[in-house]
Amino acid sequence: MATIVGSVMTSHVPSIGNAIAKNRESDPYWKPFFDGYPPVRQWLGKVKPDVAVVFYQDHGLNFFLDKMPTFAVGAAADYRNADEGWGIPTVKPFRGHPDLSWHLIESLVADEFDITMCQQMLVDHALTLPMALFWPGGGDWPVRIVPITMNHVQHPLPSPRRSYALGESVGRALASWKEDVRVLVVGTGGLSHQLDGERAGFINKPFDLMCLDALVDDPRKLTRYSALDIVREAGAQGTELMAWIAARAALPGRVAKVHSHYHVPISNTAGAVLALSNDGPLARAA
Ligand code: DHB
Ligand code: FE
């Protein structure tokens, strides 16, 4: 069976890519944000995952409004990034893990999740930037990936409860995987932000801090909200929180908080990172 080493959840604002490309991590604007990541990198260096299962949202690079799956799972041998128009350099391709992807797809469908399966898939900033934050240095990625997208673009959106159930199902599938690979579960997006409309710039710090706590000790609490409650509380794009909920739900048993960091704003977004280890022997060794 796979060993889930834990989870890292992080924001994925495109301008992070520009800050990295222009070496601005130490600028006064960026430092308080990038300061959140060295402890995460240190922990990843200890637990050494082989594979990252990444819950994220596609923002129009691979899927557009004409065809928008609620949940889609990549089953490709490799995944490329492409220009999304943000002016950030594209990153090196990621190696996939088709066998594990198909195992997750089989398990999810057996669990009655009607997912879309993708043997080709472009990955956007919501996947590439977290990877660049975790493993800086230009993209000799130490992990293979299984990308799982969750619609946060076209209403109706999946509910927090359904997102939680998706994560649980992925966690069960990992527990029944034949090989002893070390898996990191990643959730990207959030926290609160709204990019357009009358509430553009909306950030809800009390709600974000409540979520950061709940994700450690009581993640089911977040499943009491509807998708529209999340829009109201966290902003239209704050619904990316659903990927954090799914990632958390994939962790079996008790977790321990490795690190968390919160800084507002980065661009229009509450920048946050949360790293959780599974409270097993591996986590204790780290
Ligand atoms: C911003 C945040 C996002 O999550 C995103 O996908 C694009 C832009 C922002 O704050 O600028
Ligand atoms: Fe986003």
Short mmCIF file of C-alpha atoms and ligand atoms in Angstrom, two decimals:
data_model
loop_
_atom_site.label_atom_id
_atom_site.label_comp_id
_atom_site.label_asym_id
_atom_site.label_seq_id
_atom_site.Cartn_x
_atom_site.Cartn_y
_atom_site.Cartn_z
CA MET A 1 0.00 0.00 0.00
CA ALA A 2 1.05 3.58 -0.53
CA THR A 3 2.31 5.54 2.44
CA ILE A 4 0.70 8.96 2.65
CA VAL A 5 3.39 11.13 4.21
CA GLY A 6 1.01 14.06 4.70
CA SER A 7 -0.36 17.04 2.89
CA VAL A 8 0.67 20.53 1.92
CA MET A 9 -1.99 23.04 0.98
CA THR A 10 -1.04 26.39 -0.51
CA SER A 11 -2.27 29.45 -2.40
CA HIS A 12 -1.28 29.68 -6.08
CA VAL A 13 -1.45 33.36 -7.16
CA PRO A 14 0.10 33.79 -10.67
CA SER A 15 2.29 36.75 -9.65
CA ILE A 16 4.23 34.31 -7.41
CA GLY A 17 5.61 32.93 -10.70
CA ASN A 18 6.79 36.40 -11.71
CA ALA A 19 8.37 36.99 -8.31
CA ILE A 20 10.29 33.69 -8.64
CA ALA A 21 11.37 34.40 -12.23
CA LYS A 22 12.64 37.87 -11.27
CA ASN A 23 14.30 36.74 -7.99
CA ARG A 24 12.08 39.00 -5.92
CA GLU A 25 11.55 36.59 -3.01
CA SER A 26 13.40 38.96 -0.64
CA ASP A 27 11.65 42.16 -1.74
CA PRO A 28 9.67 43.77 1.11
CA TYR A 29 6.38 42.98 -0.64
CA TRP A 30 7.20 39.31 -1.21
CA LYS A 31 9.34 38.32 1.77
CA PRO A 32 6.45 37.92 4.24
CA PHE A 33 4.83 35.53 1.77
CA PHE A 34 7.89 33.46 0.78
CA ASP A 35 8.92 33.20 4.45
CA GLY A 36 6.11 30.66 4.79
CA TYR A 37 7.87 28.02 2.65
CA PRO A 38 11.34 27.10 4.00
CA PRO A 39 9.88 24.99 6.86
CA VAL A 40 7.69 23.18 4.33
CA ARG A 41 10.70 22.48 2.08
CA GLN A 42 12.67 21.21 5.05
CA TRP A 43 9.89 18.80 5.99
CA LEU A 44 9.50 17.62 2.37
CA GLY A 45 13.27 16.99 2.33
CA LYS A 46 12.82 14.66 5.29
CA VAL A 47 9.70 12.75 4.23
CA LYS A 48 10.84 12.51 0.57
CA PRO A 49 7.60 11.78 -1.31
CA ASP A 50 7.81 9.88 -4.62
CA VAL A 51 4.42 10.98 -5.92
CA ALA A 52 2.23 14.04 -5.43
CA VAL A 53 -1.54 13.66 -5.81
CA VAL A 54 -2.61 17.24 -6.49
CA PHE A 55 -6.14 18.59 -5.97
CA TYR A 56 -6.39 21.93 -7.79
CA GLN A 57 -8.50 23.95 -10.19
CA ASP A 58 -7.98 24.53 -13.89
CA HIS A 59 -8.51 28.23 -14.69
CA GLY A 60 -9.16 27.91 -18.42
CA LEU A 61 -5.93 26.37 -19.72
CA ASN A 62 -7.03 22.75 -20.10
CA PHE A 63 -10.80 23.11 -19.67
CA PHE A 64 -12.90 26.10 -20.66
CA LEU A 65 -16.52 27.10 -20.08
CA ASP A 66 -17.71 25.05 -23.06
CA LYS A 67 -16.74 21.80 -21.31
CA MET A 68 -16.20 21.89 -17.57
CA PRO A 69 -15.93 18.62 -15.66
CA THR A 70 -16.76 18.81 -11.97
CA PHE A 71 -13.84 16.49 -11.16
CA ALA A 72 -11.18 15.26 -13.61
CA VAL A 73 -8.26 12.92 -13.01
CA GLY A 74 -5.09 12.92 -15.13
CA ALA A 75 -3.84 9.60 -16.48
CA ALA A 76 -1.00 10.86 -18.67
CA ALA A 77 2.65 9.84 -18.80
CA ASP A 78 3.62 13.50 -18.63
CA TYR A 79 1.98 16.85 -18.11
CA ARG A 80 2.99 20.10 -19.71
CA ASN A 81 2.39 23.69 -18.68
CA ALA A 82 1.57 26.41 -21.26
CA ASP A 83 1.23 30.17 -21.45
CA GLU A 84 -1.92 31.31 -19.66
CA GLY A 85 -1.36 34.99 -20.41
CA TRP A 86 -0.01 35.94 -16.98
CA GLY A 87 3.49 36.53 -18.36
CA ILE A 88 5.06 33.83 -16.20
CA PRO A 89 7.65 31.48 -17.70
CA THR A 90 6.38 27.97 -18.36
CA VAL A 91 7.97 25.25 -16.25
CA LYS A 92 9.54 21.91 -17.18
CA PRO A 93 7.09 19.04 -17.74
CA PHE A 94 6.03 16.77 -14.88
CA ARG A 95 6.29 13.00 -15.05
CA GLY A 96 2.97 11.28 -14.45
CA HIS A 97 2.23 7.93 -12.85
CA PRO A 98 -0.33 6.36 -15.22
CA ASP A 99 -0.62 3.10 -13.24
CA LEU A 100 -1.49 4.92 -10.05
CA SER A 101 -3.78 7.30 -11.97
CA TRP A 102 -5.75 4.38 -13.38
CA HIS A 103 -5.95 2.77 -9.97
CA LEU A 104 -7.40 6.00 -8.54
CA ILE A 105 -9.81 6.28 -11.48
CA GLU A 106 -10.98 2.65 -11.04
CA SER A 107 -11.48 3.19 -7.31
CA LEU A 108 -13.27 6.52 -7.71
CA VAL A 109 -15.68 5.13 -10.29
CA ALA A 110 -16.28 2.04 -8.11
CA ASP A 111 -17.08 4.56 -5.36
CA GLU A 112 -19.65 6.17 -7.71
CA PHE A 113 -17.69 9.32 -8.56
CA ASP A 114 -18.48 10.09 -12.21
CA ILE A 115 -15.13 11.67 -12.94
CA THR A 116 -13.62 12.68 -16.28
CA MET A 117 -10.44 10.77 -17.12
CA CYS A 118 -7.75 12.63 -19.05
CA GLN A 119 -4.98 10.90 -20.96
CA GLN A 120 -3.75 14.32 -22.02
CA MET A 121 -3.85 17.30 -19.73
CA LEU A 122 -2.18 20.71 -19.58
CA VAL A 123 -1.49 21.86 -16.03
CA ASP A 124 -1.87 25.53 -15.13
CA HIS A 125 -0.44 27.85 -12.45
CA ALA A 126 -2.59 26.19 -9.78
CA LEU A 127 -0.39 23.10 -10.09
CA THR A 128 2.93 24.52 -11.27
CA LEU A 129 3.36 27.30 -8.68
CA PRO A 130 2.87 25.08 -5.63
CA MET A 131 5.47 22.69 -7.09
CA ALA A 132 7.88 25.60 -7.64
CA LEU A 133 7.29 26.78 -4.06
CA PHE A 134 7.91 23.29 -2.63
CA TRP A 135 10.87 22.40 -4.88
CA PRO A 136 12.53 25.62 -6.06
CA GLY A 137 15.37 25.67 -8.56
CA GLY A 138 13.83 25.38 -11.98
CA GLY A 139 11.91 22.20 -12.19
CA ASP A 140 13.86 18.98 -11.88
CA TRP A 141 10.79 17.74 -10.08
CA PRO A 142 11.55 15.01 -7.53
CA VAL A 143 7.98 13.67 -7.64
CA ARG A 144 5.72 12.15 -10.25
CA ILE A 145 2.22 13.60 -10.20
CA VAL A 146 -1.44 12.60 -10.38
CA PRO A 147 -3.44 15.79 -11.04
CA ILE A 148 -7.09 16.01 -9.95
CA THR A 149 -9.01 19.12 -11.00
CA MET A 150 -12.11 20.41 -9.24
CA ASN A 151 -14.43 22.90 -10.93
CA HIS A 152 -14.44 26.29 -9.22
CA VAL A 153 -15.20 28.27 -12.38
CA GLN A 154 -18.65 27.38 -13.71
CA HIS A 155 -21.60 27.13 -11.30
CA PRO A 156 -22.99 24.87 -9.98
CA LEU A 157 -19.81 24.01 -8.06
CA PRO A 158 -19.22 20.81 -6.11
CA SER A 159 -20.10 21.21 -2.44
CA PRO A 160 -17.57 21.07 0.39
CA ARG A 161 -19.24 17.80 1.44
CA ARG A 162 -18.75 16.27 -2.00
CA SER A 163 -15.18 17.58 -2.11
CA TYR A 164 -14.51 15.96 1.25
CA ALA A 165 -15.98 12.67 0.02
CA LEU A 166 -13.77 12.85 -3.09
CA GLY A 167 -10.70 13.23 -0.90
CA GLU A 168 -11.75 10.34 1.33
CA SER A 169 -12.22 8.14 -1.71
CA VAL A 170 -8.74 9.04 -3.00
CA GLY A 171 -7.32 8.27 0.45
CA ARG A 172 -8.97 4.82 0.41
CA ALA A 173 -7.66 4.19 -3.11
CA LEU A 174 -4.12 5.05 -2.01
CA ALA A 175 -4.46 2.63 0.91
CA SER A 176 -5.21 -0.18 -1.55
CA TRP A 177 -2.40 0.62 -4.04
CA LYS A 178 -0.08 -2.34 -4.61
CA GLU A 179 3.26 -0.51 -4.47
CA ASP A 180 4.92 1.01 -1.45
CA VAL A 181 5.29 4.54 -2.82
CA ARG A 182 5.40 7.62 -0.63
CA VAL A 183 2.60 9.98 -1.49
CA LEU A 184 2.22 13.67 -0.72
CA VAL A 185 -1.34 14.97 -1.06
CA VAL A 186 -1.44 18.57 -2.26
CA GLY A 187 -4.37 20.99 -2.20
CA THR A 188 -4.04 24.37 -3.93
CA GLY A 189 -5.91 27.65 -4.14
CA GLY A 190 -7.45 30.07 -1.68
CA LEU A 191 -7.62 31.21 0.82
CA SER A 192 -10.25 33.99 0.64
CA HIS A 193 -10.24 36.07 -2.52
CA GLN A 194 -12.51 37.57 -5.12
CA LEU A 195 -10.99 38.81 -8.37
CA ASP A 196 -13.90 40.62 -9.98
CA GLY A 197 -17.35 42.13 -9.50
CA GLU A 198 -18.52 44.45 -6.75
CA ARG A 199 -16.58 42.62 -4.05
CA ALA A 200 -13.25 42.50 -5.95
CA GLY A 201 -10.47 42.49 -3.37
CA PHE A 202 -12.66 40.86 -0.71
CA ILE A 203 -10.69 38.97 1.95
CA ASN A 204 -12.11 37.40 5.12
CA LYS A 205 -9.29 36.83 7.60
CA PRO A 206 -11.44 35.49 10.48
CA PHE A 207 -12.97 32.90 8.16
CA ASP A 208 -9.55 31.92 6.77
CA LEU A 209 -8.06 31.49 10.24
CA MET A 210 -11.05 29.39 11.28
CA CYS A 211 -10.47 27.18 8.20
CA LEU A 212 -6.74 26.82 8.95
CA ASP A 213 -7.64 25.54 12.42
CA ALA A 214 -10.49 23.31 11.26
CA LEU A 215 -8.34 21.71 8.56
CA VAL A 216 -6.04 20.41 11.28
CA ASP A 217 -8.46 19.16 13.94
CA ASP A 218 -12.02 19.18 12.65
CA PRO A 219 -12.13 19.23 8.84
CA ARG A 220 -15.69 17.86 8.70
CA LYS A 221 -16.83 21.15 10.21
CA LEU A 222 -16.22 22.73 6.80
CA THR A 223 -18.62 20.31 5.11
CA ARG A 224 -21.55 22.07 6.82
CA TYR A 225 -21.12 24.99 4.41
CA SER A 226 -22.72 24.95 0.97
CA ALA A 227 -20.70 26.03 -2.08
CA LEU A 228 -22.60 29.33 -2.03
CA ASP A 229 -21.82 29.78 1.66
CA ILE A 230 -18.14 29.53 0.70
CA VAL A 231 -18.64 32.17 -2.02
CA ARG A 232 -20.22 34.44 0.59
CA GLU A 233 -17.59 33.81 3.28
CA ALA A 234 -14.43 33.46 1.19
CA GLY A 235 -15.21 35.25 -2.10
CA ALA A 236 -16.01 33.86 -5.55
CA GLN A 237 -12.51 32.44 -6.01
CA GLY A 238 -12.22 31.53 -2.34
CA THR A 239 -14.14 28.43 -3.40
CA GLU A 240 -10.67 27.04 -4.21
CA LEU A 241 -10.79 26.09 -0.54
CA MET A 242 -12.58 22.96 -1.78
CA ALA A 243 -9.20 21.57 -2.94
CA TRP A 244 -7.80 21.99 0.57
CA ILE A 245 -10.84 20.16 1.96
CA ALA A 246 -10.35 17.26 -0.48
CA ALA A 247 -6.62 17.04 0.30
CA ARG A 248 -7.29 16.98 4.03
CA ALA A 249 -9.93 14.30 3.65
CA ALA A 250 -7.44 12.02 1.86
CA LEU A 251 -5.33 11.77 5.03
CA PRO A 252 -6.24 8.74 7.09
CA GLY A 253 -6.37 8.95 10.86
CA ARG A 254 -4.78 11.60 13.01
CA VAL A 255 -2.56 14.33 11.64
CA ALA A 256 0.01 16.64 13.16
CA LYS A 257 0.54 20.22 12.05
CA VAL A 258 4.04 20.68 10.65
CA HIS A 259 3.71 24.34 9.73
CA SER A 260 1.21 27.04 8.82
CA HIS A 261 1.62 30.56 7.56
CA TYR A 262 -0.85 33.30 6.61
CA HIS A 263 -0.13 36.63 4.95
CA VAL A 264 -2.53 39.16 3.36
CA PRO A 265 -2.62 40.25 0.70
CA ILE A 266 -0.64 38.74 -2.13
CA SER A 267 -2.18 40.30 -5.21
CA ASN A 268 -5.91 40.03 -4.36
CA THR A 269 -5.55 36.91 -2.27
CA ALA A 270 -5.00 35.80 1.30
CA GLY A 271 -1.74 33.85 0.90
CA ALA A 272 -1.55 30.77 3.08
CA VAL A 273 0.25 27.48 3.44
CA LEU A 274 -0.51 24.56 5.73
CA ALA A 275 1.59 21.39 6.04
CA LEU A 276 0.22 18.35 7.85
CA SER A 277 1.98 15.06 8.53
CA ASN A 278 0.25 11.77 9.03
CA ASP A 279 0.73 10.88 12.65
CA GLY A 280 2.38 7.58 11.79
CA PRO A 281 5.91 6.25 12.33
CA LEU A 282 7.20 8.12 9.29
CA ALA A 283 5.89 11.43 10.57
CA ARG A 284 7.43 10.80 13.98
CA ALA A 285 10.80 10.00 12.39
CA ALA A 286 10.65 13.36 10.64
C1 DHB B 1 -5.15 35.54 -8.25
C2 DHB B 1 -5.45 34.46 -7.41
C3 DHB B 1 -5.75 33.20 -7.94
O1 DHB B 1 -6.09 32.11 -7.19
C4 DHB B 1 -5.71 33.01 -9.32
O2 DHB B 1 -5.93 31.75 -9.78
C5 DHB B 1 -5.42 34.05 -10.17
C6 DHB B 1 -5.13 35.33 -9.63
C7 DHB B 1 -4.81 36.90 -7.69
O3 DHB B 1 -4.98 37.15 -6.50
O4 DHB B 1 -4.33 37.74 -8.47
FE FE B 2 -6.84 30.44 -8.50
#
